[in-house]
Amino acid sequence: FAGLADVSISEDIPVEGEISVPVGSHSPDEDYSTLDEPVKDTIMRDLKAVGKKFVHVMYPKKSSALLRDWDLWGPLVLCVSLALMLQGGSADSKEDGGPQFAEVFVIIWFGAVVITLNSKLLGGTISFFQSLCVLGYCVLPLTVAMLVCRLVLLAGSGTVSFIVRLIVVMAMFGWSTLASTAFLADSQPPNRKALVVYPIFLFYFVISWMILTFTPQ
Amino acid sequence: PARPALCLLAEFADAASLLAANPDATTISIEEPADGTKSQRGRQQEPGREEDDELLGTDDSDKTELLAGQKKSAPFWTFEYYQTFFDVDTYQVLDRIKGSVFPVPGRNFVRLYIRSNPDLYGPFWICTTLVFAIAVSGNLSNFFIHLGKPTYHYVPEFRKVSIAATTIFAYAWLVPLALWGFLMWRNSKVMNIVSYSFLEIVCVYGYSLFVYIPTAILWIIPQKVVRWVLVMFSLCLSGSVLVMTFWPAVRDDNRRIALATVGAIILLHALLSVGCLAYFFDAPEVDFSAPIVPAHNGTTLIKAQ
């Protein structure tokens, strides 16, 4: 304290200026500026995020991007397109036909919720919506399989087409299950991993069954 | 002036930690008589019953009773309360499934495997798997049976999934509820040695349904004799698990009521099995000729129907 005793502020030095907190490189400016950006930018940003997650699903490396920035757009699009493609088979069902649109929708979403609850009850550390996001996005290989099946069925519906469809569906089922367990297995307690993986297996098995048994009228 | 307050706070902290330790001790002494003395009374009263289930793992059952008293203490509106029903590891679930498929005569499934840690994971996922196994197998079986016919057009029969789900989940929850209510009622009249909580009964019923999963898959084989042999075999296995569990709970009762209870358990189980076979699996055609198929339990059956 002693050394500062003879410091004095002379009246020549202006004590004025702006006191402004330097804004951080990201948050407040971007939040405000997204109101002003063109709508195309907003939509493209979300679409790019969804597309990036699709790529992550098709090449499942252990990246945390899928988990961190979860969104449910991708699962919604996949679910709706899968349910639409499963229509048109036995639409005039006098007997039991294929699943209706609402049934596919309910199975996918209700099944994903139940699996998420199951993994959380078993002590998993993943959050609810992150898990829904992963399970929904990993339906992508099966949606591709459905597309391929419908194309193959356009060509014919004999034994050869059935074998082709069987192989495609089985491969995509394996891909879906492996992709989702790659993302979800790490968040589980180590001695309960199989307890969490089995319901995921069952979930994708049921969806694969619906795809494989699709028969157009 | 602040120091005495800090000292008081420290003392309170110590006292609080001591109090935190004490309720556990208090809990132990309170919880034990509710479950433990019943089995102890049983041991003193009935020394001659070698097949008595309480003899199995006595020390462990005491310890697990104590642990059970400390476990489910979260209020029912919190998530942690429901997590206590999923407190099982993979090997435990596999052990319980093994115990339901290979019942050891004289060993009680509840005492041996569940040991005061009933879980809802097993019953729920076994029921779900069974629902889809029955629906898928039924569909496949009908497909193979009607394959050669010109007028047959394959339908996925998706309605049957919801019917199967309703049936199996209703069975797995309502029958244990009724049985538990009945056992509670009898318990108020006749002091039984063994009593089960509702969750333990649900657990036993859930795991006992496991053997129907491979049975349902094997029902794809379109042979009447094979199917009925499978029905009998699976009924024996899962029925024996149920009988060995519930016989000790009713044997101290009136003889006729005890036999009627066990008979009703087996009858309902058989009804489930036969009903599923009849509804989801079309009967194989009378003139359906098939190659000789070795049956499930090893004897070869000749088909020439």
Coordinates of C-alpha atoms in Angstrom, one line a residue:
Chain A
F1 CA 0.0 0.0 0.0
A2 CA 2.9 2.3 0.7
G3 CA 4.0 2.5 -2.9
L4 CA 0.7 3.7 -4.2
A5 CA 0.4 6.5 -1.7
D6 CA 1.9 9.0 -4.2
V7 CA 0.0 8.0 -7.2
S8 CA -2.4 10.7 -8.2
I9 CA -4.7 11.0 -11.0
S10 CA -4.2 14.2 -12.8
E11 CA -7.1 16.1 -14.2
D12 CA -5.6 15.9 -17.7
I13 CA -6.3 12.2 -18.2
P14 CA -9.8 11.8 -19.3
V15 CA -11.7 9.2 -17.4
E16 CA -14.2 8.3 -19.9
G17 CA -14.8 5.7 -22.5
E18 CA -17.0 2.8 -23.1
I19 CA -17.2 -0.1 -20.7
S20 CA -18.3 -3.0 -22.8
V21 CA -17.8 -6.6 -22.0
P22 CA -16.2 -8.3 -25.0
V23 CA -18.9 -10.6 -26.4
G24 CA -18.0 -14.2 -26.5
S25 CA -17.4 -15.6 -30.0
H26 CA -20.6 -17.6 -30.2
S27 CA -23.5 -17.2 -27.9
P28 CA -25.3 -13.9 -27.7
D29 CA -24.6 -12.6 -31.2
E30 CA -25.6 -15.8 -33.0
D31 CA -28.7 -16.2 -30.9
Y32 CA -29.8 -12.7 -31.9
S33 CA -28.7 -13.0 -35.5
T34 CA -30.6 -16.2 -36.2
L35 CA -33.7 -14.1 -36.1
D36 CA -32.4 -12.1 -39.0
E37 CA -31.0 -14.8 -41.1
P38 CA -32.9 -16.0 -44.2
V39 CA -35.3 -18.9 -43.6
K40 CA -33.3 -21.0 -46.0
D41 CA -30.3 -20.8 -43.7
T42 CA -32.3 -21.9 -40.7
I43 CA -33.7 -24.9 -42.5
M44 CA -30.4 -25.8 -44.1
R45 CA -28.7 -25.8 -40.7
D46 CA -31.2 -28.3 -39.3
L47 CA -31.2 -30.4 -42.4
K48 CA -27.4 -30.5 -42.3
A49 CA -27.5 -31.7 -38.7
V50 CA -30.0 -34.4 -39.6
G51 CA -27.9 -35.4 -42.6
K52 CA -24.8 -35.6 -40.5
K53 CA -26.5 -37.9 -38.1
F54 CA -27.7 -40.1 -41.0
V55 CA -24.0 -40.4 -42.0
H56 CA -23.1 -41.3 -38.5
V57 CA -25.6 -44.1 -38.4
M58 CA -24.5 -45.6 -41.7
Y59 CA -20.9 -45.5 -40.6
P60 CA -21.1 -46.1 -36.8
K61 CA -18.0 -44.8 -35.3
K62 CA -18.0 -44.0 -31.6
S63 CA -18.6 -40.3 -31.9
S64 CA -20.6 -38.4 -29.5
A65 CA -22.1 -36.0 -32.0
L66 CA -25.2 -38.2 -32.3
L67 CA -25.7 -38.2 -28.6
R68 CA -24.9 -34.6 -27.8
D69 CA -27.1 -32.7 -30.2
W70 CA -30.1 -34.9 -30.3
D71 CA -33.0 -34.1 -32.4
L72 CA -36.1 -36.0 -33.3
W73 CA -36.6 -34.8 -36.8
G74 CA -34.7 -37.7 -38.3
P75 CA -36.6 -40.4 -36.4
L76 CA -39.9 -38.7 -37.3
V77 CA -39.1 -38.7 -41.0
L78 CA -37.9 -42.3 -41.0
C79 CA -40.9 -43.5 -39.0
V80 CA -43.4 -41.8 -41.3
S81 CA -41.7 -43.0 -44.4
L82 CA -41.4 -46.5 -43.1
A83 CA -45.1 -46.5 -42.1
L84 CA -46.1 -45.1 -45.4
M85 CA -44.1 -47.7 -47.3
L86 CA -45.7 -50.5 -45.3
Q87 CA -49.1 -49.4 -46.5
G88 CA -50.5 -50.5 -49.7
G89 CA -50.2 -54.1 -48.7
S90 CA -53.6 -55.7 -48.2
A91 CA -55.2 -52.4 -47.8
D92 CA -58.6 -53.9 -48.3
S93 CA -58.0 -56.3 -45.5
K94 CA -61.0 -58.5 -45.1
E95 CA -58.9 -60.6 -42.7
D96 CA -55.8 -59.7 -40.8
G97 CA -53.5 -57.8 -43.1
G98 CA -50.4 -56.0 -42.5
P99 CA -49.9 -53.3 -39.9
Q100 CA -51.8 -50.1 -40.3
F101 CA -50.1 -46.8 -40.3
A102 CA -50.9 -46.1 -36.7
E103 CA -49.8 -49.5 -35.6
V104 CA -46.3 -49.0 -37.2
F105 CA -46.1 -45.6 -35.7
V106 CA -47.1 -46.8 -32.2
I107 CA -44.8 -49.8 -32.3
I108 CA -41.8 -47.7 -33.3
W109 CA -42.3 -44.8 -30.8
F110 CA -43.8 -46.9 -28.0
G111 CA -41.1 -49.5 -28.4
A112 CA -38.4 -46.8 -28.4
V113 CA -39.8 -45.3 -25.2
V114 CA -40.0 -48.6 -23.5
I115 CA -36.4 -49.5 -24.4
T116 CA -35.3 -46.1 -23.1
L117 CA -37.1 -46.6 -19.9
N118 CA -35.7 -50.0 -19.5
S119 CA -32.1 -48.8 -20.0
K120 CA -32.7 -46.0 -17.5
L121 CA -34.2 -48.3 -14.9
L122 CA -31.3 -50.6 -15.2
G123 CA -29.0 -47.7 -14.3
G124 CA -28.0 -46.3 -17.6
T125 CA -26.6 -42.8 -17.7
I126 CA -28.0 -41.7 -21.1
S127 CA -30.7 -39.1 -21.1
F128 CA -34.2 -39.9 -22.3
F129 CA -34.3 -38.0 -25.5
Q130 CA -30.7 -38.9 -26.5
S131 CA -31.7 -42.6 -26.3
L132 CA -34.9 -41.9 -28.4
C133 CA -32.8 -40.1 -30.9
V134 CA -30.3 -42.9 -31.3
L135 CA -33.0 -45.6 -31.6
G136 CA -34.9 -43.5 -34.1
Y137 CA -32.0 -42.8 -36.3
C138 CA -30.9 -46.4 -36.3
V139 CA -34.1 -47.3 -38.1
L140 CA -32.5 -45.8 -41.2
P141 CA -30.9 -49.1 -42.5
L142 CA -34.3 -50.8 -42.1
T143 CA -36.0 -48.0 -44.0
V144 CA -33.5 -48.5 -46.8
A145 CA -34.3 -52.2 -46.7
M146 CA -38.0 -51.5 -47.0
L147 CA -37.3 -49.3 -50.1
V148 CA -35.2 -52.1 -51.6
C149 CA -37.9 -54.7 -50.8
R150 CA -40.6 -52.6 -52.5
L151 CA -38.4 -52.3 -55.6
V152 CA -37.7 -56.0 -55.6
L153 CA -41.4 -56.7 -55.3
L154 CA -42.1 -54.6 -58.3
A155 CA -39.9 -57.0 -60.3
G156 CA -41.7 -60.1 -59.0
S157 CA -42.7 -62.0 -55.9
G158 CA -41.4 -65.4 -56.4
T159 CA -38.9 -67.4 -54.4
V160 CA -35.9 -65.6 -55.7
S161 CA -37.3 -62.2 -54.8
F162 CA -38.1 -63.6 -51.3
I163 CA -34.5 -64.8 -50.9
V164 CA -33.1 -61.5 -52.0
R165 CA -35.5 -59.7 -49.6
L166 CA -34.5 -62.0 -46.8
I167 CA -30.8 -61.4 -47.2
V168 CA -31.3 -57.6 -47.5
V169 CA -33.5 -57.4 -44.5
M170 CA -31.3 -59.6 -42.4
A171 CA -28.2 -57.5 -43.3
M172 CA -30.0 -54.3 -42.5
F173 CA -31.3 -55.7 -39.2
G174 CA -27.8 -56.6 -38.2
W175 CA -26.6 -53.2 -39.2
S176 CA -29.3 -51.4 -37.2
T177 CA -28.7 -53.4 -34.1
L178 CA -25.0 -53.0 -34.2
A179 CA -25.2 -49.3 -34.9
S180 CA -27.5 -48.6 -32.0
T181 CA -25.6 -50.8 -29.5
A182 CA -22.4 -49.1 -30.6
F183 CA -23.9 -45.8 -29.5
L184 CA -25.9 -47.0 -26.5
A185 CA -23.8 -49.7 -24.9
D186 CA -21.2 -47.4 -23.3
S187 CA -23.7 -45.7 -21.1
Q188 CA -24.8 -48.8 -19.3
P189 CA -23.3 -50.4 -16.3
P190 CA -20.9 -53.1 -17.4
N191 CA -22.6 -56.2 -16.0
R192 CA -26.0 -55.3 -17.5
K193 CA -25.1 -54.6 -21.0
A194 CA -26.7 -57.8 -22.3
L195 CA -29.9 -56.9 -20.5
V196 CA -30.0 -53.6 -22.4
V197 CA -29.0 -54.9 -25.8
Y198 CA -31.6 -57.7 -25.9
P199 CA -34.7 -55.4 -26.0
I200 CA -33.0 -53.4 -28.8
F201 CA -32.5 -56.6 -30.7
L202 CA -36.1 -57.5 -30.2
F203 CA -37.3 -54.1 -31.3
Y204 CA -35.4 -54.2 -34.6
F205 CA -36.4 -57.8 -35.1
V206 CA -40.1 -56.9 -34.9
I207 CA -39.6 -54.1 -37.4
S208 CA -37.6 -56.4 -39.7
W209 CA -40.4 -58.9 -39.5
M210 CA -43.0 -56.3 -40.5
I211 CA -40.8 -55.4 -43.5
L212 CA -40.1 -59.0 -44.6
T213 CA -43.7 -60.0 -44.4
F214 CA -44.9 -57.1 -46.5
T215 CA -46.9 -58.5 -49.4
P216 CA -48.6 -56.2 -51.9
Q217 CA -52.0 -57.1 -53.0
Chain B
P1 CA -18.9 -14.6 18.3
A2 CA -19.1 -16.8 15.2
R3 CA -17.1 -19.6 16.6
P4 CA -19.5 -21.1 19.1
A5 CA -22.1 -21.2 16.2
L6 CA -19.5 -23.0 14.1
C7 CA -18.8 -25.4 16.8
L8 CA -22.5 -26.1 17.2
L9 CA -22.8 -26.6 13.5
A10 CA -19.9 -29.1 13.6
E11 CA -21.6 -30.9 16.5
F12 CA -24.8 -31.0 14.6
A13 CA -23.0 -32.4 11.6
D14 CA -21.5 -35.1 13.8
A15 CA -24.8 -35.8 15.4
A16 CA -26.5 -35.9 12.0
S17 CA -24.1 -38.4 10.7
L18 CA -24.5 -40.5 13.8
L19 CA -28.3 -40.3 13.4
A20 CA -27.9 -41.2 9.8
A21 CA -26.0 -44.3 10.9
N22 CA -28.5 -45.1 13.6
P23 CA -31.7 -45.3 11.5
D24 CA -30.1 -48.2 9.6
A25 CA -29.6 -50.0 12.9
T26 CA -33.1 -49.2 13.9
T27 CA -34.4 -50.3 10.6
I28 CA -32.7 -53.6 10.9
S29 CA -34.2 -54.4 14.2
I30 CA -37.7 -53.4 13.1
E31 CA -37.7 -55.0 9.8
E32 CA -36.4 -58.4 10.8
P33 CA -39.4 -59.8 12.8
A34 CA -41.8 -59.1 9.9
D35 CA -40.1 -61.6 7.5
G36 CA -37.5 -63.4 9.5
T37 CA -39.3 -64.7 12.5
K38 CA -41.9 -66.3 10.3
S39 CA -39.3 -68.5 8.7
Q40 CA -37.6 -69.0 12.1
R41 CA -40.8 -70.1 13.6
G42 CA -41.2 -72.4 10.8
R43 CA -37.8 -74.0 11.4
Q44 CA -38.6 -74.5 15.1
Q45 CA -42.0 -75.9 14.5
E46 CA -41.3 -78.2 11.7
P47 CA -37.8 -79.7 12.1
G48 CA -38.8 -82.9 10.3
R49 CA -39.6 -81.4 7.0
E50 CA -36.4 -82.1 5.0
E51 CA -37.9 -80.7 1.9
D52 CA -38.5 -77.5 3.7
D53 CA -37.5 -74.6 1.6
E54 CA -36.4 -72.4 4.4
L55 CA -33.6 -74.7 5.1
L56 CA -32.1 -73.6 1.9
G57 CA -29.6 -70.8 2.4
T58 CA -30.8 -69.9 5.9
D59 CA -28.1 -67.5 6.7
D60 CA -28.4 -65.9 3.3
S61 CA -32.1 -65.5 3.6
D62 CA -31.7 -63.7 6.9
K63 CA -29.1 -61.4 5.4
T64 CA -31.2 -60.7 2.4
E65 CA -34.2 -60.0 4.5
L66 CA -32.1 -57.4 6.3
L67 CA -30.9 -56.0 3.0
A68 CA -34.4 -55.9 1.7
G69 CA -35.5 -53.9 4.6
Q70 CA -33.0 -51.2 3.7
K71 CA -33.6 -51.3 0.0
K72 CA -37.0 -50.2 -1.0
S73 CA -37.1 -47.1 1.0
A74 CA -37.7 -44.5 -1.8
P75 CA -41.2 -43.1 -2.0
F76 CA -43.2 -44.6 -4.8
W77 CA -43.4 -41.4 -6.8
T78 CA -39.7 -41.2 -7.4
F79 CA -37.8 -42.9 -10.2
E80 CA -35.5 -44.6 -7.7
Y81 CA -38.3 -46.6 -6.3
Y82 CA -38.9 -48.3 -9.7
Q83 CA -35.2 -48.8 -10.2
T84 CA -35.1 -51.1 -7.2
F85 CA -37.2 -53.5 -9.3
F86 CA -34.6 -53.6 -12.0
D87 CA -31.6 -54.2 -9.7
V88 CA -30.4 -57.4 -11.4
D89 CA -27.3 -58.2 -13.3
T90 CA -27.1 -60.3 -16.5
Y91 CA -26.0 -63.4 -14.7
Q92 CA -28.8 -63.2 -12.2
V93 CA -31.4 -63.0 -15.0
L94 CA -29.8 -65.9 -16.8
D95 CA -29.7 -67.9 -13.5
R96 CA -33.4 -67.3 -12.9
I97 CA -34.2 -68.4 -16.4
K98 CA -32.1 -71.5 -16.0
G99 CA -33.9 -72.3 -12.8
S100 CA -37.3 -72.0 -14.5
V101 CA -36.3 -74.3 -17.3
F102 CA -34.6 -76.9 -15.2
P103 CA -36.6 -77.1 -12.0
V104 CA -34.7 -78.9 -9.3
P105 CA -37.2 -81.1 -7.4
G106 CA -37.7 -79.9 -3.9
R107 CA -36.1 -76.5 -4.4
N108 CA -38.3 -73.5 -4.2
F109 CA -37.7 -71.1 -7.1
V110 CA -38.4 -68.0 -5.0
R111 CA -36.1 -68.9 -2.2
L112 CA -33.4 -70.2 -4.4
Y113 CA -33.2 -67.6 -7.1
I114 CA -35.2 -64.6 -6.2
R115 CA -34.0 -64.3 -2.6
S116 CA -36.0 -61.1 -1.8
N117 CA -34.8 -59.4 -4.9
P118 CA -37.8 -59.7 -7.2
D119 CA -37.3 -58.0 -10.5
L120 CA -39.7 -56.8 -13.2
Y121 CA -37.1 -57.0 -16.0
G122 CA -37.5 -60.8 -16.5
P123 CA -41.3 -61.0 -16.4
F124 CA -41.8 -58.0 -18.7
W125 CA -39.3 -59.0 -21.4
I126 CA -40.2 -62.7 -21.3
C127 CA -43.8 -61.8 -21.8
T128 CA -43.0 -59.4 -24.6
T129 CA -40.8 -62.0 -26.3
L130 CA -43.4 -64.7 -25.9
V131 CA -46.0 -62.4 -27.5
F132 CA -43.9 -61.9 -30.6
A133 CA -42.7 -65.5 -30.6
I134 CA -46.3 -66.8 -30.7
A135 CA -47.4 -64.3 -33.3
V136 CA -44.5 -64.9 -35.6
S137 CA -44.4 -68.6 -35.2
G138 CA -48.2 -68.8 -35.7
N139 CA -47.9 -66.8 -38.9
L140 CA -45.0 -68.9 -40.1
S141 CA -46.7 -72.1 -39.3
N142 CA -49.9 -71.1 -41.1
F143 CA -47.8 -70.1 -44.1
F144 CA -46.1 -73.5 -44.3
I145 CA -49.3 -75.4 -43.7
H146 CA -51.2 -73.6 -46.5
L147 CA -48.2 -73.3 -48.8
G148 CA -49.1 -75.5 -51.7
K149 CA -52.8 -74.5 -52.0
P150 CA -53.6 -72.4 -55.1
T151 CA -56.2 -70.2 -53.3
Y152 CA -53.9 -69.3 -50.5
H153 CA -52.7 -65.7 -50.3
Y154 CA -50.3 -65.0 -47.5
V155 CA -51.3 -62.4 -45.0
P156 CA -49.1 -61.2 -42.1
E157 CA -52.0 -61.4 -39.6
F158 CA -50.8 -58.4 -37.7
R159 CA -54.0 -58.2 -35.6
K160 CA -53.0 -61.3 -33.8
V161 CA -50.0 -59.5 -32.2
S162 CA -52.3 -57.3 -30.2
I163 CA -54.5 -60.2 -29.2
A164 CA -51.5 -62.2 -28.1
A165 CA -50.2 -59.3 -26.1
T166 CA -53.5 -58.8 -24.3
T167 CA -53.8 -62.4 -23.4
I168 CA -50.3 -63.0 -22.2
F169 CA -49.9 -59.8 -20.2
A170 CA -53.3 -60.3 -18.7
Y171 CA -52.3 -63.8 -17.6
A172 CA -49.0 -62.7 -16.3
W173 CA -50.5 -59.9 -14.1
L174 CA -54.0 -60.8 -13.3
V175 CA -53.5 -64.4 -12.3
P176 CA -50.7 -63.5 -9.8
L177 CA -52.9 -60.7 -8.5
A178 CA -55.8 -63.2 -7.9
L179 CA -53.4 -65.7 -6.4
W180 CA -51.8 -63.2 -4.1
G181 CA -55.2 -62.0 -2.9
F182 CA -56.3 -65.5 -2.3
L183 CA -53.1 -66.4 -0.4
M184 CA -53.5 -63.2 1.7
W185 CA -57.0 -64.2 2.5
R186 CA -56.0 -67.7 3.6
N187 CA -53.1 -66.3 5.5
S188 CA -55.5 -64.3 7.7
K189 CA -57.3 -67.5 8.5
V190 CA -54.6 -70.1 8.7
M191 CA -51.1 -69.0 9.8
N192 CA -48.9 -70.1 6.9
I193 CA -45.2 -70.5 7.2
V194 CA -44.4 -69.3 3.8
S195 CA -45.9 -66.2 2.2
Y196 CA -44.9 -64.3 -0.9
S197 CA -45.2 -60.7 -1.8
F198 CA -47.1 -59.8 -4.9
L199 CA -43.9 -59.0 -6.8
E200 CA -42.4 -62.4 -6.0
I201 CA -45.5 -64.1 -7.4
V202 CA -45.3 -62.0 -10.6
C203 CA -41.7 -62.8 -10.8
V204 CA -42.3 -66.6 -10.6
Y205 CA -45.1 -66.5 -13.1
G206 CA -43.0 -64.4 -15.5
Y207 CA -40.0 -66.7 -15.4
S208 CA -42.1 -69.8 -15.6
L209 CA -43.5 -68.5 -19.0
F210 CA -40.0 -68.7 -20.4
V211 CA -40.2 -72.3 -21.4
Y212 CA -43.1 -71.4 -23.7
I213 CA -40.8 -69.4 -26.0
P214 CA -38.9 -72.3 -27.5
T215 CA -42.2 -74.3 -27.3
A216 CA -43.9 -71.7 -29.5
I217 CA -41.1 -71.8 -32.0
L218 CA -41.2 -75.5 -32.1
W219 CA -44.9 -75.4 -32.7
I220 CA -44.1 -74.4 -36.2
I221 CA -43.7 -78.1 -37.0
P222 CA -47.1 -78.9 -38.4
Q223 CA -47.6 -82.3 -36.7
K224 CA -50.4 -82.7 -34.3
V225 CA -48.6 -85.3 -32.2
V226 CA -45.4 -83.2 -31.9
R227 CA -47.4 -80.2 -30.9
W228 CA -49.3 -82.0 -28.1
V229 CA -46.1 -83.6 -26.9
L230 CA -44.6 -80.1 -26.7
V231 CA -47.7 -78.9 -24.8
M232 CA -47.3 -81.7 -22.2
F233 CA -43.6 -81.2 -21.9
S234 CA -43.6 -77.5 -21.4
L235 CA -46.6 -77.7 -19.0
C236 CA -44.7 -80.2 -16.9
L237 CA -41.6 -78.0 -16.7
S238 CA -43.3 -74.7 -16.0
G239 CA -46.1 -76.2 -14.0
S240 CA -43.6 -77.9 -11.7
V241 CA -41.9 -74.6 -11.0
L242 CA -45.2 -73.1 -10.0
V243 CA -46.3 -76.1 -8.0
M244 CA -43.0 -76.3 -6.1
T245 CA -43.3 -72.6 -5.3
F246 CA -46.8 -72.5 -4.2
W247 CA -47.3 -75.9 -2.5
P248 CA -45.3 -74.8 0.6
A249 CA -47.6 -71.8 0.8
V250 CA -50.8 -73.7 1.0
R251 CA -49.9 -77.1 2.4
D252 CA -50.7 -76.0 6.0
D253 CA -54.2 -75.2 5.0
N254 CA -57.2 -77.4 4.6
R255 CA -56.2 -80.3 2.4
R256 CA -58.9 -79.8 -0.1
I257 CA -58.3 -76.1 -0.4
A258 CA -54.6 -76.7 -0.9
L259 CA -55.2 -79.2 -3.6
A260 CA -57.8 -77.0 -5.3
T261 CA -55.4 -74.1 -5.3
V262 CA -52.6 -76.0 -6.9
G263 CA -55.0 -77.6 -9.3
A264 CA -56.3 -74.2 -10.3
I265 CA -52.8 -72.9 -10.9
I266 CA -52.0 -75.9 -13.2
L267 CA -55.4 -75.7 -15.0
L268 CA -54.9 -72.0 -15.8
H269 CA -51.4 -72.6 -17.1
A270 CA -52.6 -75.4 -19.3
L271 CA -55.5 -73.3 -20.6
L272 CA -53.1 -70.6 -21.6
S273 CA -50.9 -73.1 -23.5
V274 CA -53.7 -74.9 -25.2
G275 CA -55.6 -71.8 -26.0
C276 CA -52.5 -70.2 -27.7
L277 CA -51.9 -73.4 -29.7
A278 CA -55.5 -73.5 -30.8
Y279 CA -56.0 -69.9 -31.7
F280 CA -52.7 -68.9 -33.3
F281 CA -51.7 -72.1 -35.0
D282 CA -54.0 -73.6 -37.6
A283 CA -54.5 -77.3 -37.4
P284 CA -52.4 -79.2 -39.8
E285 CA -54.3 -80.8 -42.6
V286 CA -55.4 -84.3 -42.2
D287 CA -53.9 -85.4 -45.4
F288 CA -50.8 -83.4 -45.1
S289 CA -47.9 -85.8 -45.6
A290 CA -44.6 -84.8 -44.2
P291 CA -41.3 -86.6 -43.7
I292 CA -40.6 -88.3 -40.4
V293 CA -39.7 -85.7 -37.9
P294 CA -38.0 -86.7 -34.6
A295 CA -40.0 -85.3 -31.8
H296 CA -38.8 -83.0 -29.1
N297 CA -38.1 -85.6 -26.5
G298 CA -36.2 -88.0 -28.8
T299 CA -38.8 -90.6 -29.8
T300 CA -39.5 -90.8 -33.5
L301 CA -43.1 -90.5 -34.6
I302 CA -44.4 -91.8 -37.8
K303 CA -46.6 -89.6 -39.8
A304 CA -48.9 -91.3 -42.1
Q305 CA -52.1 -89.7 -41.3

